[in-house]
Tab-separated table of C-alpha atoms in Angstrom:
chain	number	residue	atom	x	y	z
A	1	MET	CA	30.014	-24.010	-242.622
A	2	ILE	CA	30.484	-25.956	-239.351
A	3	ALA	CA	26.747	-26.656	-238.611
A	4	TRP	CA	26.130	-29.034	-241.419
A	5	ARG	CA	26.448	-32.806	-241.235
A	6	SER	CA	28.040	-33.396	-244.631
A	7	ILE	CA	29.081	-36.726	-246.092
A	8	ALA	CA	32.675	-35.540	-246.110
A	9	ARG	CA	32.462	-34.755	-242.390
A	10	THR	CA	30.965	-38.204	-241.766
A	11	PHE	CA	33.911	-39.661	-243.689
A	12	GLN	CA	36.308	-37.634	-241.544
A	13	ARG	CA	34.733	-38.946	-238.325
A	14	HIS	CA	35.011	-42.585	-239.410
A	15	TYR	CA	38.286	-42.533	-241.323
A	16	ALA	CA	40.144	-39.644	-239.700
A	17	PRO	CA	40.324	-39.861	-235.901
A	18	LEU	CA	40.517	-36.350	-234.471
A	19	LYS	CA	43.600	-35.800	-232.343
A	20	ALA	CA	42.758	-32.262	-231.245
A	21	GLN	CA	39.599	-30.226	-231.491
A	22	VAL	CA	39.887	-27.192	-233.769
A	23	ARG	CA	37.457	-24.420	-234.490
A	24	GLN	CA	36.848	-24.150	-238.219
A	25	LEU	CA	35.854	-21.201	-240.352
A	26	SER	CA	32.202	-21.141	-241.416
A	27	LEU	CA	30.969	-19.487	-244.615
A	28	LEU	CA	27.464	-18.777	-245.804
A	29	GLU	CA	26.486	-20.107	-249.219
A	30	SER	CA	26.703	-16.637	-250.785
A	31	HIS	CA	30.332	-16.329	-249.640
A	32	SER	CA	31.048	-19.857	-250.844
A	33	HIS	CA	29.767	-18.981	-254.323
A	34	LYS	CA	32.067	-15.958	-254.460
A	35	LEU	CA	34.986	-18.204	-253.596
A	36	LEU	CA	34.013	-20.670	-256.330
A	37	GLN	CA	33.752	-17.821	-258.831
A	38	GLU	CA	37.231	-16.632	-257.839
A	39	PHE	CA	38.577	-20.026	-258.919
A	40	LYS	CA	36.516	-20.122	-262.125
A	41	LEU	CA	34.162	-22.853	-260.953
A	42	PRO	CA	30.719	-22.589	-262.621
A	43	VAL	CA	27.959	-21.148	-260.397
A	44	PRO	CA	24.634	-19.494	-261.313
A	45	PRO	CA	24.303	-15.710	-260.907
A	46	GLY	CA	23.327	-14.948	-257.301
A	47	PHE	CA	22.329	-11.972	-255.164
A	48	LEU	CA	22.241	-11.514	-251.376
A	49	VAL	CA	19.173	-9.676	-249.994
A	50	THR	CA	17.961	-8.631	-246.551
A	51	THR	CA	14.449	-7.271	-247.288
A	52	PRO	CA	11.394	-8.488	-249.227
A	53	GLU	CA	11.665	-5.395	-251.436
A	54	GLN	CA	15.190	-6.357	-252.439
A	55	ALA	CA	14.035	-9.902	-253.177
A	56	LYS	CA	11.306	-8.571	-255.470
A	57	HIS	CA	13.808	-6.374	-257.320
A	58	VAL	CA	16.368	-9.168	-257.770
A	59	VAL	CA	13.828	-11.576	-259.276
A	60	SER	CA	12.657	-8.851	-261.642
A	61	VAL	CA	16.284	-8.423	-262.764
A	62	ILE	CA	16.742	-12.189	-263.200
A	63	ASN	CA	13.502	-12.075	-265.210
A	64	GLY	CA	12.722	-15.732	-264.846
A	65	PRO	CA	12.172	-18.595	-262.402
A	66	SER	CA	14.413	-18.159	-259.357
A	67	VAL	CA	15.400	-19.972	-256.173
A	68	ILE	CA	15.385	-18.267	-252.770
A	69	LYS	CA	17.696	-19.848	-250.173
A	70	ALA	CA	17.825	-19.065	-246.450
A	71	GLN	CA	21.358	-18.179	-245.363
A	72	VAL	CA	22.045	-20.058	-242.134
A	73	LEU	CA	24.968	-22.154	-240.924
A	74	ALA	CA	23.114	-25.446	-241.212
A	75	GLY	CA	22.392	-28.014	-243.884
A	76	GLY	CA	19.080	-29.626	-244.746
A	77	ARG	CA	17.407	-26.331	-245.609
A	78	GLY	CA	15.383	-27.851	-248.432
A	79	LYS	CA	13.701	-30.244	-246.001
A	80	GLY	CA	13.450	-27.730	-243.144
A	81	LYS	CA	10.450	-25.677	-242.009
A	82	PHE	CA	9.916	-22.040	-241.081
A	83	ASN	CA	7.891	-21.148	-238.004
A	84	SER	CA	5.983	-18.594	-240.102
A	85	ASP	CA	4.295	-20.675	-242.798
A	86	GLY	CA	5.712	-24.193	-242.370
A	87	GLN	CA	7.475	-24.078	-245.728
A	88	SER	CA	11.106	-24.917	-246.419
A	89	GLY	CA	14.282	-22.836	-246.491
A	90	VAL	CA	14.747	-23.313	-250.243
A	91	ARG	CA	11.889	-22.045	-252.417
A	92	HIS	CA	11.231	-21.751	-256.143
A	93	VAL	CA	9.434	-18.604	-257.273
A	94	GLU	CA	8.123	-17.595	-260.682
A	95	SER	CA	7.607	-13.846	-260.292
A	96	PRO	CA	8.767	-10.748	-258.341
A	97	THR	CA	5.447	-10.676	-256.453
A	98	GLU	CA	5.895	-14.305	-255.393
A	99	ALA	CA	9.476	-13.511	-254.331
A	100	PHE	CA	8.269	-10.639	-252.113
A	101	LYS	CA	5.629	-12.828	-250.439
A	102	ASN	CA	8.037	-15.686	-249.732
A	103	ALA	CA	10.843	-13.412	-248.526
A	104	ALA	CA	8.393	-11.767	-246.097
A	105	ASN	CA	7.709	-15.212	-244.607
A	106	MET	CA	11.405	-16.057	-244.328
A	107	LEU	CA	13.258	-12.946	-243.142
A	108	GLY	CA	13.067	-12.495	-239.382
A	109	TYR	CA	11.599	-15.973	-238.837
A	110	TYR	CA	13.157	-19.216	-237.570
A	111	LEU	CA	14.106	-22.124	-239.806
A	112	THR	CA	14.358	-25.588	-238.253
A	113	THR	CA	16.214	-28.414	-239.983
A	114	ALA	CA	17.741	-31.717	-238.907
A	115	GLN	CA	20.988	-29.814	-238.271
A	116	THR	CA	19.742	-26.779	-236.306
A	117	PRO	CA	18.836	-26.387	-232.620
A	118	ALA	CA	15.288	-27.466	-231.791
A	119	ASP	CA	14.033	-23.866	-231.921
A	120	GLY	CA	15.697	-23.293	-235.293
A	121	LEU	CA	17.895	-20.435	-236.496
A	122	CYS	CA	16.741	-16.903	-237.223
A	123	VAL	CA	17.129	-15.975	-240.903
A	124	ASP	CA	18.223	-12.418	-241.702
A	125	LYS	CA	19.714	-12.986	-245.176
A	126	LEU	CA	18.477	-14.672	-248.349
A	127	TYR	CA	20.471	-15.731	-251.400
A	128	ILE	CA	18.596	-15.641	-254.695
A	129	VAL	CA	19.842	-17.428	-257.823
A	130	LYS	CA	18.468	-18.093	-261.262
A	131	ALA	CA	16.651	-21.440	-261.379
A	132	ILE	CA	18.536	-24.166	-263.254
A	133	SER	CA	16.907	-26.956	-265.260
A	134	ILE	CA	18.508	-30.060	-263.700
A	135	ALA	CA	19.073	-33.334	-265.553
A	136	GLN	CA	21.230	-35.029	-262.880
A	137	GLU	CA	22.778	-34.209	-259.501
A	138	PHE	CA	26.305	-35.235	-258.495
A	139	TYR	CA	28.288	-35.043	-255.264
A	140	PHE	CA	31.941	-33.903	-255.462
A	141	ALA	CA	34.097	-33.331	-252.359
A	142	MET	CA	37.720	-33.084	-251.253
A	143	THR	CA	38.848	-33.658	-247.680
A	144	PHE	CA	41.589	-35.440	-245.702
A	145	ASP	CA	41.945	-39.066	-244.669
A	146	ARG	CA	44.274	-38.716	-241.678
A	147	GLN	CA	44.617	-42.463	-241.221
A	148	GLN	CA	46.274	-42.637	-244.628
A	149	ALA	CA	47.893	-39.180	-244.319
A	150	SER	CA	46.399	-38.295	-247.670
A	151	PRO	CA	43.795	-35.996	-249.218
A	152	VAL	CA	40.857	-37.874	-250.688
A	153	LEU	CA	38.320	-37.209	-253.420
A	154	LEU	CA	34.722	-38.300	-252.696
A	155	ILE	CA	32.359	-38.548	-255.672
A	156	SER	CA	28.854	-39.895	-256.211
A	157	ALA	CA	26.358	-39.832	-259.074
A	158	ALA	CA	23.578	-39.575	-256.459
A	159	GLY	CA	23.997	-36.048	-255.139
A	160	GLY	CA	21.716	-33.443	-253.587
A	161	THR	CA	19.461	-34.414	-250.678
A	162	ASN	CA	19.781	-38.104	-251.634
A	163	ILE	CA	23.481	-38.403	-250.866
A	164	GLU	CA	23.102	-39.482	-247.222
A	165	SER	CA	20.966	-42.466	-248.244
A	166	ASN	CA	23.398	-43.483	-251.001
A	167	ILE	CA	26.688	-43.853	-249.143
A	168	ASP	CA	27.298	-47.152	-250.926
A	169	LYS	CA	27.566	-45.240	-254.218
A	170	LEU	CA	30.372	-42.999	-252.919
A	171	HIS	CA	33.704	-43.390	-254.742
A	172	LYS	CA	36.839	-42.657	-252.666
A	173	LEU	CA	39.991	-41.718	-254.590
A	174	ARG	CA	43.184	-40.618	-252.848
A	175	PHE	CA	45.444	-38.094	-254.522
A	176	GLY	CA	48.611	-36.184	-253.696
A	177	LEU	CA	48.974	-32.477	-253.015
A	178	SER	CA	52.017	-32.539	-255.278
A	179	THR	CA	50.370	-34.487	-258.126
A	180	GLY	CA	46.771	-33.218	-258.041
A	181	ILE	CA	44.212	-34.661	-260.455
A	182	THR	CA	45.891	-37.388	-262.510
A	183	ASP	CA	44.908	-39.149	-265.738
A	184	GLU	CA	44.173	-42.257	-263.665
A	185	ILE	CA	41.548	-40.379	-261.652
A	186	ASP	CA	39.923	-39.080	-264.842
A	187	GLU	CA	39.872	-42.532	-266.413
A	188	TYR	CA	38.358	-44.120	-263.311
A	189	LEU	CA	35.576	-41.518	-263.047
A	190	GLN	CA	34.710	-41.723	-266.730
A	191	ALA	CA	34.470	-45.508	-266.538
A	192	GLU	CA	32.454	-45.579	-263.295
A	193	LEU	CA	30.125	-42.610	-263.867
A	194	GLY	CA	29.738	-42.886	-267.625
A	195	PHE	CA	30.769	-39.365	-268.653
A	196	SER	CA	31.207	-38.801	-272.395
A	197	ASP	CA	34.524	-37.512	-273.719
A	198	SER	CA	33.171	-33.952	-274.015
A	199	GLU	CA	31.647	-34.105	-270.523
A	200	MET	CA	34.904	-35.451	-269.149
A	201	GLY	CA	36.676	-32.324	-270.380
A	202	ASP	CA	34.347	-30.198	-268.221
A	203	ILE	CA	34.635	-32.567	-265.257
A	204	HIS	CA	38.434	-32.540	-265.467
A	205	GLN	CA	38.471	-28.727	-265.439
A	206	ILE	CA	36.152	-28.653	-262.404
A	207	LEU	CA	38.374	-31.134	-260.548
A	208	VAL	CA	41.522	-29.178	-261.394
A	209	GLN	CA	39.995	-25.930	-260.125
A	210	MET	CA	38.660	-27.653	-257.013
A	211	PHE	CA	42.157	-28.916	-256.291
A	212	LYS	CA	43.642	-25.456	-256.848
A	213	LEU	CA	41.129	-23.893	-254.443
A	214	PHE	CA	41.571	-26.705	-251.901
A	215	LYS	CA	45.345	-26.302	-251.864
A	216	GLU	CA	45.746	-22.527	-252.161
A	217	LYS	CA	43.094	-21.696	-249.547
A	218	ASP	CA	44.247	-24.256	-246.940
A	219	ALA	CA	40.910	-26.050	-247.002
A	220	THR	CA	40.189	-29.137	-244.944
A	221	LEU	CA	36.903	-29.666	-246.755
A	222	LEU	CA	35.525	-28.590	-250.138
A	223	GLU	CA	32.100	-30.027	-250.890
A	224	LEU	CA	30.042	-29.369	-254.035
A	225	ASN	CA	26.543	-30.690	-253.436
A	226	PRO	CA	24.913	-30.708	-255.781
A	227	LEU	CA	27.091	-30.287	-258.810
A	228	VAL	CA	24.420	-30.581	-261.506
A	229	ARG	CA	24.290	-31.380	-265.179
A	230	THR	CA	21.687	-29.126	-266.764
A	231	GLU	CA	19.241	-30.042	-269.510
A	232	ASP	CA	21.614	-28.202	-271.861
A	233	GLY	CA	24.520	-30.461	-270.861
A	234	GLU	CA	26.396	-27.877	-268.781
A	235	PHE	CA	27.813	-28.507	-265.296
A	236	VAL	CA	26.954	-25.970	-262.572
A	237	CYS	CA	27.744	-25.870	-258.814
A	238	LEU	CA	24.473	-25.101	-257.020
A	239	ASP	CA	25.735	-25.313	-253.440
A	240	ALA	CA	29.082	-25.582	-251.695
A	241	LYS	CA	30.346	-26.127	-248.172
A	242	PHE	CA	33.854	-25.490	-246.892
A	243	GLY	CA	36.039	-26.270	-243.902
A	244	PHE	CA	39.273	-24.407	-243.140
A	245	ASP	CA	41.680	-25.138	-240.305
A	246	ASN	CA	41.787	-22.178	-237.925
A	247	ALA	CA	45.601	-22.362	-238.040
A	248	ALA	CA	45.410	-21.009	-241.599
A	249	SER	CA	43.914	-17.671	-240.509
A	250	TYR	CA	47.227	-15.773	-240.662
A	251	ARG	CA	47.750	-16.930	-244.273
A	252	GLN	CA	44.168	-16.254	-245.357
A	253	PRO	CA	43.124	-12.940	-243.754
A	254	GLY	CA	40.666	-12.057	-246.527
A	255	LEU	CA	39.005	-15.443	-246.303
A	256	PHE	CA	38.634	-15.391	-242.527
A	257	ALA	CA	37.248	-11.849	-242.668
A	258	MET	CA	34.100	-13.373	-244.239
A	259	GLU	CA	33.462	-15.634	-241.251
A	260	GLU	CA	29.877	-16.063	-240.101
A	261	ARG	CA	29.064	-17.595	-236.738
A	262	ALA	CA	25.920	-19.217	-235.467
A	263	PRO	CA	24.498	-17.598	-232.292
A	264	GLU	CA	25.635	-20.510	-230.127
A	265	GLN	CA	29.204	-20.050	-231.400
A	266	GLU	CA	29.515	-16.450	-230.211
A	267	GLU	CA	30.439	-17.501	-226.669
A	268	GLU	CA	33.131	-19.831	-227.995
A	269	HIS	CA	34.563	-17.084	-230.189
A	270	ARG	CA	34.636	-14.437	-227.439
A	271	LEU	CA	36.253	-16.789	-224.948
A	272	ALA	CA	38.790	-18.040	-227.507
A	273	GLU	CA	39.954	-14.439	-227.912
A	274	LEU	CA	40.726	-14.481	-224.168
A	275	GLY	CA	42.622	-17.757	-224.392
A	276	LEU	CA	39.789	-19.918	-223.027
A	277	ASN	CA	38.550	-23.150	-224.594
A	278	TYR	CA	34.752	-23.327	-224.687
A	279	VAL	CA	32.471	-25.975	-226.174
A	280	ARG	CA	28.692	-25.740	-225.895
A	281	LEU	CA	26.947	-28.941	-224.744
A	282	GLU	CA	23.292	-29.856	-224.289
A	283	GLY	CA	22.820	-29.951	-220.495
A	284	ASN	CA	22.148	-27.379	-217.748
A	285	ILE	CA	25.224	-27.603	-215.462
A	286	GLY	CA	27.855	-25.023	-216.305
A	287	ASN	CA	31.522	-25.870	-215.674
A	288	ILE	CA	34.614	-23.738	-215.155
A	289	VAL	CA	37.645	-26.021	-215.062
A	290	ASN	CA	41.381	-25.662	-215.748
A	291	GLY	CA	42.970	-28.266	-217.981
A	292	ALA	CA	41.353	-30.334	-220.741
A	293	GLY	CA	41.863	-33.588	-218.857
A	294	LEU	CA	40.198	-32.250	-215.725
A	295	ALA	CA	37.389	-30.815	-217.849
A	296	MET	CA	36.700	-34.207	-219.429
A	297	ALA	CA	36.872	-35.941	-216.063
A	298	THR	CA	34.463	-33.377	-214.602
A	299	ASN	CA	31.995	-33.867	-217.448
A	300	ASP	CA	32.231	-37.643	-217.061
A	301	LEU	CA	31.694	-37.528	-213.308
A	302	ILE	CA	28.679	-35.236	-213.588
A	303	SER	CA	27.202	-37.636	-216.161
A	304	LEU	CA	27.923	-40.574	-213.859
A	305	TYR	CA	25.817	-38.981	-211.123
A	306	GLY	CA	22.949	-38.335	-213.531
A	307	GLY	CA	23.605	-34.710	-214.524
A	308	LYS	CA	24.168	-33.128	-217.929
A	309	CYS	CA	26.777	-30.482	-218.658
A	310	ALA	CA	25.923	-27.246	-220.467
A	311	ASN	CA	29.499	-26.624	-221.538
A	312	PHE	CA	33.146	-27.642	-221.582
A	313	LEU	CA	35.022	-24.537	-220.358
A	314	ASP	CA	38.769	-24.835	-219.805
A	315	VAL	CA	40.402	-21.667	-218.409
A	316	GLY	CA	43.838	-23.220	-218.976
A	317	GLY	CA	47.074	-22.309	-217.278
A	318	ALA	CA	47.185	-18.618	-218.148
A	319	ALA	CA	43.745	-17.497	-217.007
A	320	THR	CA	43.425	-13.881	-215.925
A	321	LYS	CA	40.809	-12.235	-213.764
A	322	GLU	CA	39.436	-10.603	-216.902
A	323	ALA	CA	39.114	-13.959	-218.640
A	324	LEU	CA	37.449	-15.561	-215.634
A	325	ALA	CA	35.032	-12.648	-215.343
A	326	LYS	CA	34.118	-13.210	-219.002
A	327	ALA	CA	33.597	-16.902	-218.336
A	328	PHE	CA	31.182	-16.079	-215.512
A	329	GLU	CA	29.384	-13.617	-217.772
A	330	VAL	CA	28.857	-16.267	-220.455
A	331	LEU	CA	27.420	-18.741	-217.950
A	332	LYS	CA	25.262	-16.040	-216.355
A	333	ASN	CA	23.767	-15.127	-219.751
A	334	ASP	CA	23.125	-18.742	-220.709
A	335	GLU	CA	19.497	-19.325	-219.735
A	336	ARG	CA	20.030	-23.086	-219.848
A	337	VAL	CA	22.472	-23.028	-216.907
A	338	LYS	CA	20.751	-23.959	-213.629
A	339	GLY	CA	23.883	-24.841	-211.659
A	340	ILE	CA	27.635	-24.184	-211.833
A	341	LEU	CA	30.616	-26.311	-210.786
A	342	ILE	CA	33.974	-24.542	-210.450
A	343	ASN	CA	36.652	-27.227	-210.335
A	344	ILE	CA	40.224	-25.885	-210.209
A	345	TYR	CA	43.470	-27.723	-209.603
A	346	GLY	CA	45.964	-24.953	-208.984
A	347	GLY	CA	49.350	-24.997	-210.670
A	348	ILE	CA	50.186	-21.927	-212.708
A	349	VAL	CA	46.671	-20.725	-211.944
A	350	ARG	CA	46.537	-19.806	-208.253
A	351	CYS	CA	43.443	-20.873	-206.362
A	352	ASP	CA	43.282	-17.572	-204.452
A	353	MET	CA	43.046	-15.708	-207.788
A	354	ILE	CA	40.172	-17.996	-208.792
A	355	ALA	CA	38.542	-17.246	-205.446
A	356	GLU	CA	38.855	-13.504	-206.019
A	357	ALA	CA	37.188	-13.899	-209.418
A	358	ILE	CA	34.346	-15.846	-207.804
A	359	ILE	CA	33.860	-13.139	-205.196
A	360	ALA	CA	33.899	-10.418	-207.852
A	361	ALA	CA	31.281	-12.318	-209.852
A	362	ALA	CA	29.083	-12.642	-206.769
A	363	ALA	CA	29.383	-8.918	-206.122
A	364	GLU	CA	28.632	-7.923	-209.701
A	365	MET	CA	25.641	-10.257	-210.029
A	366	GLY	CA	24.205	-9.447	-206.593
A	367	GLY	CA	24.733	-12.998	-205.460
A	368	PHE	CA	24.396	-16.236	-207.374
A	369	LYS	CA	20.929	-16.982	-208.709
A	370	CYS	CA	21.662	-20.684	-209.099
A	371	PRO	CA	23.638	-23.220	-207.020
A	372	VAL	CA	27.435	-22.826	-207.311
A	373	VAL	CA	29.761	-25.551	-206.024
A	374	VAL	CA	33.432	-24.594	-205.675
A	375	ARG	CA	36.291	-27.091	-205.498
A	376	LEU	CA	39.836	-25.747	-205.190
A	377	GLN	CA	42.974	-27.882	-204.889
A	378	GLY	CA	46.659	-27.130	-205.443
A	379	THR	CA	48.550	-23.813	-205.328
A	380	ASN	CA	47.148	-21.527	-202.603
A	381	SER	CA	44.040	-23.726	-202.333
A	382	GLU	CA	43.667	-23.204	-198.572
A	383	LYS	CA	43.786	-19.434	-199.027
A	384	GLY	CA	41.330	-19.646	-201.906
A	385	LEU	CA	38.885	-21.802	-199.971
A	386	GLU	CA	39.079	-19.413	-197.032
A	387	LEU	CA	38.334	-16.446	-199.269
A	388	VAL	CA	35.319	-18.151	-200.818
A	389	SER	CA	34.044	-19.436	-197.497
A	390	ASN	CA	34.220	-16.002	-195.866
A	391	LEU	CA	33.428	-13.966	-199.009
A	392	PHE	CA	36.172	-11.577	-197.964
A	393	VAL	CA	38.559	-9.867	-200.417
A	394	VAL	CA	42.153	-9.085	-199.486
A	395	GLU	CA	45.100	-7.272	-201.066
A	396	SER	CA	44.546	-4.596	-203.737
A	397	TRP	CA	41.567	-6.190	-205.472
A	398	LEU	CA	38.958	-4.937	-202.966
A	399	ILE	CA	35.400	-5.028	-204.268
A	400	PRO	CA	32.435	-3.988	-202.081
A	401	LEU	CA	30.075	-6.860	-201.492
A	402	GLN	CA	26.439	-5.815	-201.401
A	403	VAL	CA	24.596	-9.023	-202.083
A	404	GLU	CA	21.468	-10.658	-200.800
A	405	ARG	CA	21.975	-13.401	-198.233
A	406	SER	CA	19.887	-15.746	-200.384
A	407	GLY	CA	22.400	-15.299	-203.200
A	408	LEU	CA	25.241	-16.330	-200.898
A	409	ASP	CA	23.357	-19.355	-199.637
A	410	ASN	CA	23.668	-20.817	-203.135
A	411	LEU	CA	27.463	-20.986	-202.756
A	412	ILE	CA	28.833	-24.348	-201.595
A	413	VAL	CA	32.511	-25.137	-200.931
A	414	GLU	CA	33.608	-28.770	-201.269
A	415	ALA	CA	37.255	-29.885	-201.512
A	416	GLU	CA	36.598	-33.495	-202.554
A	417	PHE	CA	36.179	-34.019	-206.324
A	418	GLU	CA	33.498	-36.702	-206.416
A	419	LYS	CA	31.484	-35.082	-203.640
A	420	ALA	CA	31.575	-31.714	-205.462
A	421	ALA	CA	30.243	-33.329	-208.659
A	422	GLN	CA	27.554	-35.157	-206.716
A	423	LEU	CA	26.508	-31.977	-204.925
A	424	ILE	CA	26.033	-29.911	-208.081
A	425	VAL	CA	23.960	-32.696	-209.643
A	426	GLU	CA	21.782	-32.875	-206.512
A	427	GLN	CA	21.352	-29.091	-206.442
A	428	THR	CA	20.450	-28.760	-210.146
A	429	PRO	CA	17.088	-29.720	-211.727
A	430	ARG	CA	17.334	-32.766	-213.954
A	431	VAL	CA	17.284	-32.342	-217.729
A	432	GLU	CA	14.639	-34.446	-219.417
A	433	SER	CA	16.081	-36.861	-221.989
């Protein structure tokens, strides 16, 4: 999952400076459990349901206390709230009737946690597992420390929802991908966490299988939270979160076929398929820029003048008219966007082609419904600016323009960078902090 704020991800931010942004595969908990089962890691029996009737049937099959978990790409579900009944995204039920009632108040409703958007995420799947009698919760994770160029094991005896307030109890042990879990690691954990010899046999097997999964599946993060010790002395993985580098997709086709995306990630995914780099931000000024450096400079300049960007959208050096049309479509469908800045420095991308895409977008949308500031510099910039200024299409890409004059009045051409950024901020309503 990429929506959670896990301890391992916090570790990565502080100890592993990110050199390049990568999109990572996100898995729901039900998929994560299947992956753990594949590598013989202990998980309780679980069932995925999409209706209250199915939830009732599953709990009758379990024939005992059960736990119903909302399946969303966000952590903190146990402390979250549904907009239906104000209860959390993780619920204990004692009977099939109780399961039906709770599922009816979860499916189709929005769950808000500390890691979701303010309006929450709509829940359309529930994962139901047999309730486990818990004696103690642990936190086990594997990730990478890029500063040390080494994988690292993160372990705490204070797992579950308490882990974020117990960072000081986190043990950090580096290991090698060629050596795996060594006797030294086992000895350290037994001494620090007080496992008995018989418990240490189970812990060692869990660590070995974690390492096997981590290595064979090209994981960047494997987090078991909580790994619990039951009242019967068994160890069971109740929840798991994963991170996988997108570069591993060609080696792991079955794994990436299970990908789930949050609604706000759909735009990023569609644009990535067209070769565009898109990152959703929290403001209301949409940007279409070519080049990551120019995109960052544009975002910084808009912020300097008091605006807030809704996105980071880099069309790159190989943008096509199709890709640009898709970029316009994404911004048009984003209700947050109240102004758009198109800032292109032409090199491989010709400014007249960008201008043609702008004109096509104006024609298709019947004019722009929000202010649009266009800055074109570089290859064919004069031709591009002329096309945009006159809203006239030349060559073979002729598209009839039947737009309202008011829609064209929203289009502003400005060749100077700082002035263009200032203009779009002035033309766009301010976002309240």
